[in-house]
Short mmCIF file of C-alpha atoms and ligand atoms in Angstrom, two decimals:
data_model
loop_
_atom_site.label_atom_id
_atom_site.label_comp_id
_atom_site.label_asym_id
_atom_site.label_seq_id
_atom_site.Cartn_x
_atom_site.Cartn_y
_atom_site.Cartn_z
CA MET A 1 -8.57 12.31 7.75
CA SER A 2 -8.80 9.74 10.45
CA LEU A 3 -5.88 7.23 10.90
CA PRO A 4 -6.33 3.49 11.01
CA SER A 5 -7.44 2.73 14.64
CA ILE A 6 -4.26 0.60 15.28
CA LEU A 7 -2.14 3.81 14.71
CA GLU A 8 -4.49 5.99 16.81
CA ASN A 9 -4.04 3.58 19.64
CA GLN A 10 -0.32 3.43 19.31
CA ILE A 11 -0.07 7.18 19.46
CA LYS A 12 -2.38 7.22 22.48
CA SER A 13 -0.31 4.82 24.33
CA GLY A 14 3.03 6.27 23.12
CA ASP A 15 3.91 2.85 21.72
CA ILE A 16 5.12 4.09 18.29
CA HIS A 17 7.19 1.68 16.30
CA HIS A 18 10.21 2.93 14.33
CA ALA A 19 9.26 1.36 11.04
CA TYR A 20 5.99 0.69 9.20
CA ILE A 21 4.83 -0.67 5.97
CA PHE A 22 1.57 1.03 4.74
CA GLU A 23 0.22 -1.42 2.17
CA GLY A 24 -2.61 -0.74 0.04
CA PRO A 25 -3.92 -0.72 -3.58
CA LEU A 26 -3.27 1.98 -6.03
CA THR A 27 -6.70 3.54 -5.14
CA ALA A 28 -5.87 3.89 -1.41
CA ASP A 29 -4.26 7.20 -0.72
CA LYS A 30 -1.34 5.83 1.37
CA GLU A 31 0.63 9.02 1.11
CA LYS A 32 -2.18 11.06 2.62
CA VAL A 33 -2.43 8.53 5.55
CA ALA A 34 1.40 8.81 6.00
CA ARG A 35 1.25 12.66 6.11
CA SER A 36 -1.72 12.40 8.56
CA PHE A 37 0.48 10.15 10.77
CA ALA A 38 3.34 12.61 10.60
CA MET A 39 0.98 15.42 11.67
CA ALA A 40 -0.38 13.41 14.51
CA LEU A 41 3.18 12.87 15.73
CA LEU A 42 4.51 16.36 15.24
CA CYS A 43 1.64 18.83 15.69
CA ARG A 44 1.78 20.69 18.95
CA VAL A 45 -1.65 22.26 18.78
CA GLU A 46 -3.52 18.90 18.70
CA PRO A 47 -0.91 16.33 19.49
CA GLY A 48 -1.95 12.81 18.76
CA THR A 49 -4.32 13.80 16.08
CA GLY A 50 -2.88 16.80 14.29
CA CYS A 51 -4.87 19.94 13.85
CA GLY A 52 -4.22 20.23 10.08
CA SER A 53 -3.81 24.00 10.17
CA CYS A 54 -0.77 25.07 12.37
CA ALA A 55 2.51 25.95 10.79
CA THR A 56 3.83 22.38 11.41
CA CYS A 57 0.74 20.68 9.87
CA ARG A 58 0.74 23.11 6.85
CA LYS A 59 4.49 22.42 6.17
CA ILE A 60 3.74 18.70 6.32
CA LYS A 61 0.81 18.95 3.93
CA ASP A 62 2.90 21.14 1.44
CA GLY A 63 5.83 18.71 1.69
CA ASN A 64 8.31 21.28 3.17
CA HIS A 65 8.71 20.26 6.77
CA LEU A 66 12.38 19.84 7.48
CA ASP A 67 12.00 16.90 9.61
CA VAL A 68 9.70 14.93 7.35
CA ASN A 69 11.55 13.39 4.47
CA LEU A 70 9.51 12.37 1.49
CA LEU A 71 11.05 10.03 -1.14
CA ARG A 72 9.34 9.35 -4.46
CA ALA A 73 10.07 7.18 -7.47
CA GLU A 74 11.76 9.17 -10.22
CA PRO A 75 13.34 8.50 -13.69
CA SER A 76 16.99 8.28 -13.75
CA LYS A 77 19.63 9.83 -16.17
CA TYR A 78 19.70 6.54 -18.00
CA SER A 79 16.22 5.17 -17.71
CA LYS A 80 12.65 6.41 -17.85
CA VAL A 81 11.53 3.68 -15.53
CA LEU A 82 10.43 5.20 -12.23
CA SER A 83 12.16 3.97 -9.20
CA VAL A 84 13.28 5.32 -5.76
CA ARG A 85 16.84 6.45 -6.46
CA ASP A 86 19.75 4.86 -4.56
CA GLU A 87 21.13 8.28 -3.93
CA ALA A 88 17.85 9.59 -2.46
CA VAL A 89 17.89 6.72 -0.05
CA ASP A 90 21.47 7.35 0.95
CA GLN A 91 20.72 11.16 1.60
CA MET A 92 17.74 10.32 3.61
CA ILE A 93 19.70 7.87 5.82
CA GLU A 94 22.32 10.50 6.45
CA ARG A 95 19.60 13.00 7.20
CA LEU A 96 18.14 10.74 9.77
CA LYS A 97 21.38 10.69 11.60
CA VAL A 98 21.09 14.47 12.25
CA LYS A 99 18.96 15.82 15.11
CA PRO A 100 15.49 16.91 13.99
CA SER A 101 15.50 20.71 13.41
CA GLU A 102 11.82 21.61 14.19
CA GLY A 103 10.35 18.95 16.33
CA ASP A 104 11.55 15.96 18.32
CA ARG A 105 11.46 13.37 15.61
CA ASN A 106 12.68 12.68 12.18
CA ILE A 107 10.15 11.03 9.91
CA ALA A 108 10.89 9.45 6.52
CA ILE A 109 8.17 8.50 4.09
CA ILE A 110 9.26 6.33 1.16
CA CYS A 111 6.54 6.48 -1.51
CA ASP A 112 6.63 3.76 -4.18
CA GLY A 113 8.75 1.48 -1.82
CA ASP A 114 8.20 -1.36 -4.01
CA THR A 115 10.54 0.39 -6.50
CA MET A 116 13.63 0.52 -4.33
CA THR A 117 16.60 -1.26 -5.76
CA PRO A 118 18.16 -4.17 -3.79
CA ARG A 119 21.01 -1.95 -3.01
CA ALA A 120 18.92 0.73 -1.60
CA ALA A 121 16.81 -1.83 0.38
CA ASN A 122 19.92 -3.13 1.83
CA ARG A 123 21.22 0.29 2.93
CA LEU A 124 17.73 0.88 4.39
CA LEU A 125 17.91 -2.29 6.25
CA LYS A 126 20.96 -1.11 8.25
CA THR A 127 18.95 1.84 9.33
CA LEU A 128 15.99 -0.30 10.31
CA GLU A 129 18.23 -2.47 12.34
CA GLU A 130 19.73 0.39 14.41
CA PRO A 131 17.37 3.38 13.94
CA PRO A 132 18.43 6.74 15.38
CA VAL A 133 16.30 7.57 18.43
CA GLY A 134 12.81 8.93 17.68
CA THR A 135 12.98 8.07 13.86
CA VAL A 136 9.86 6.89 12.29
CA ILE A 137 10.17 5.38 8.84
CA VAL A 138 7.04 4.63 6.73
CA ILE A 139 7.34 2.56 3.54
CA LEU A 140 4.40 2.80 1.14
CA SER A 141 3.77 -0.23 -0.85
CA GLU A 142 1.14 -1.58 -3.26
CA ASN A 143 2.23 -5.10 -2.60
CA MET A 144 4.61 -5.73 0.28
CA ASN A 145 5.65 -9.08 -1.11
CA ASN A 146 7.82 -6.98 -3.42
CA LEU A 147 9.93 -5.93 -0.45
CA PRO A 148 12.60 -8.20 0.88
CA ASP A 149 11.75 -10.42 3.80
CA THR A 150 14.42 -8.75 5.89
CA ILE A 151 12.73 -5.41 5.55
CA ARG A 152 9.22 -6.78 5.98
CA SER A 153 10.21 -8.49 9.26
CA ARG A 154 11.44 -5.23 10.74
CA CYS A 155 8.36 -3.17 10.00
CA GLN A 156 4.92 -3.09 11.42
CA HIS A 157 2.31 -3.86 8.65
CA ILE A 158 -0.64 -1.53 8.33
CA ARG A 159 -3.23 -2.23 5.62
CA ILE A 160 -4.62 0.98 4.09
CA ILE A 161 -8.11 0.60 2.58
CA SER A 162 -9.30 2.57 -0.46
CA GLU A 163 -11.35 5.65 0.26
CA SER A 164 -13.08 5.21 -3.04
CA ASN A 165 -14.57 2.09 -1.69
CA PRO A 166 -15.61 3.12 1.85
CA ASP A 167 -18.80 1.23 2.07
CA GLY A 168 -17.65 -1.79 0.24
CA LYS A 169 -19.45 -1.08 -3.03
CA TYR A 170 -18.23 -4.28 -4.64
CA THR A 171 -17.65 -6.33 -1.45
CA GLU A 172 -20.70 -8.52 -1.93
CA LYS A 173 -20.13 -8.89 -5.74
CA ALA A 174 -16.44 -9.78 -5.15
CA ARG A 175 -17.45 -12.38 -2.65
CA LYS A 176 -19.94 -13.83 -5.01
CA VAL A 177 -17.43 -14.05 -7.93
CA VAL A 178 -14.94 -15.66 -5.49
CA GLU A 179 -17.64 -18.19 -4.43
CA LEU A 180 -18.55 -18.90 -8.06
CA LEU A 181 -14.98 -19.47 -8.95
CA ALA A 182 -14.41 -21.80 -6.02
CA GLY A 183 -17.56 -23.77 -6.98
CA TYR A 184 -16.38 -24.45 -10.57
CA ASN A 185 -19.53 -22.68 -11.80
CA ASN A 186 -19.76 -22.20 -15.50
CA TYR A 187 -18.12 -19.19 -16.97
CA SER A 188 -21.38 -17.59 -18.06
CA SER A 189 -22.72 -16.97 -14.54
CA ILE A 190 -19.34 -15.19 -13.66
CA LYS A 191 -19.34 -13.25 -16.80
CA LYS A 192 -22.77 -11.90 -15.98
CA GLU A 193 -21.37 -10.59 -12.67
CA ILE A 194 -18.45 -9.06 -14.44
CA ASP A 195 -20.67 -7.39 -17.04
CA LYS A 196 -22.42 -5.50 -14.19
CA ILE A 197 -19.27 -3.61 -13.32
CA GLU A 198 -18.77 -0.19 -15.06
CA SER A 199 -15.87 -0.39 -17.53
CA THR A 200 -13.78 2.47 -16.12
CA LYS A 201 -10.31 1.95 -14.76
CA GLU A 202 -11.29 3.48 -11.28
CA GLU A 203 -14.16 0.98 -10.93
CA ALA A 204 -12.03 -1.86 -12.09
CA PHE A 205 -9.44 -1.16 -9.51
CA VAL A 206 -12.04 -0.92 -6.69
CA PHE A 207 -13.48 -4.33 -7.80
CA LEU A 208 -9.97 -5.85 -7.82
CA ASP A 209 -9.29 -4.54 -4.39
CA SER A 210 -12.56 -6.10 -3.22
CA MET A 211 -11.64 -9.44 -4.97
CA GLU A 212 -8.28 -9.46 -3.21
CA ASP A 213 -9.97 -8.64 0.11
CA ALA A 214 -12.43 -11.48 -0.44
CA TYR A 215 -9.54 -13.94 -1.01
CA ARG A 216 -7.64 -12.56 2.05
CA GLU A 217 -10.81 -13.26 4.17
CA GLU A 218 -10.72 -16.86 2.80
CA LEU A 219 -7.03 -17.07 4.04
CA LEU A 220 -8.11 -16.02 7.54
CA LYS A 221 -10.77 -18.64 7.71
CA ILE A 222 -9.86 -21.67 9.83
CA SER A 223 -11.33 -23.90 7.21
CA SER A 224 -11.87 -22.41 3.78
CA SER A 225 -13.38 -24.31 0.94
CA ILE A 226 -10.57 -22.83 -1.26
CA LYS A 227 -7.12 -24.31 -1.19
CA ARG A 228 -4.32 -21.91 -0.11
CA ASP A 229 -2.45 -22.57 -3.49
CA GLN A 230 -5.65 -21.49 -5.35
CA ILE A 231 -5.91 -18.30 -3.19
CA PHE A 232 -2.25 -17.33 -3.77
CA LYS A 233 -2.74 -18.02 -7.50
CA ALA A 234 -5.91 -15.87 -7.55
CA VAL A 235 -4.18 -12.97 -5.70
CA SER A 236 -1.29 -12.99 -8.19
CA GLU A 237 -3.73 -13.04 -11.16
CA ILE A 238 -5.48 -10.06 -9.58
CA GLU A 239 -2.13 -8.28 -9.49
CA ILE A 240 -1.59 -9.17 -13.25
CA ALA A 241 -4.97 -7.76 -14.00
CA ARG A 242 -4.13 -4.47 -12.26
CA ASN A 243 -1.04 -4.04 -14.23
CA LYS A 244 -2.71 -4.76 -17.43
CA ILE A 245 -5.36 -2.19 -16.69
CA LYS A 246 -2.73 0.40 -15.70
CA ARG A 247 -1.29 -0.22 -19.13
CA ASN A 248 -4.62 0.70 -20.65
CA ILE A 249 -5.61 -2.85 -21.71
CA ASN A 250 -9.48 -2.99 -22.06
CA VAL A 251 -11.07 -3.37 -18.66
CA LYS A 252 -13.88 -5.96 -19.35
CA TYR A 253 -11.45 -7.98 -21.42
CA THR A 254 -8.85 -8.03 -18.62
CA LEU A 255 -11.38 -8.95 -16.00
CA LYS A 256 -12.67 -11.78 -18.07
CA SER A 257 -9.34 -13.22 -18.86
CA MET A 258 -8.46 -12.96 -15.12
CA VAL A 259 -11.43 -15.05 -14.00
CA LEU A 260 -10.68 -17.55 -16.62
CA ALA A 261 -7.02 -17.70 -15.47
CA ILE A 262 -8.15 -18.06 -11.84
CA GLY A 263 -10.69 -20.66 -12.62
CA GLY A 264 -8.67 -22.59 -15.06
ZN1 LIG B 1 -1.20 21.18 13.69
#
């Protein structure tokens, strides 16, 4: 798979940062991008891009390359709530202090980075402040506002887009809904737009990502007709809607109550 162009350019110029946050919605395969990045950095057959089929690339794909540490949220002995375990972060930090055994870099990929405890984040921060030479740490996050400021400020932020929405299936519709909401249009015209979206979870996530992108575009405009407060409120309502849909609450009902909350 192709990497975001900003990463490709950094690899070409040799200007690799030691820490990144790959931020993107649930529907964006951030882990796949992180693995491709690791291949591009470690593959010797096609350095800079990764051949995808040599021993190094295959090990990275299968998750058993000794120099690529992958951390994931897990349940604990005491709780079923999934989170990146403190012990796992401690082990990873120790591992990064040891020389790489196969290539010339140690890479750590922290999936579900949003779920790190404050203690784990704090330990990680020390490593981000003084990273061992050649180390690359990639934190995957659905919403980087869930990570402490101190971590965010030490990582380069890369936005990962959803592959299920490559040609912006809902981009126009989302922009229209955002415009209608900003213009205080009556609810029935917005409801009509929502009714045209398929009621599956996957479609809803793609639509919500497009809504968030539409609001982020407004933030970047020099003068937007939407107030910043309103944009932040909308983005947080979109996040609430995502969480409801993840908990299997009815898609259409959730989308409609979201637009009411944003407009209200
Ligand atoms: Zn390779």
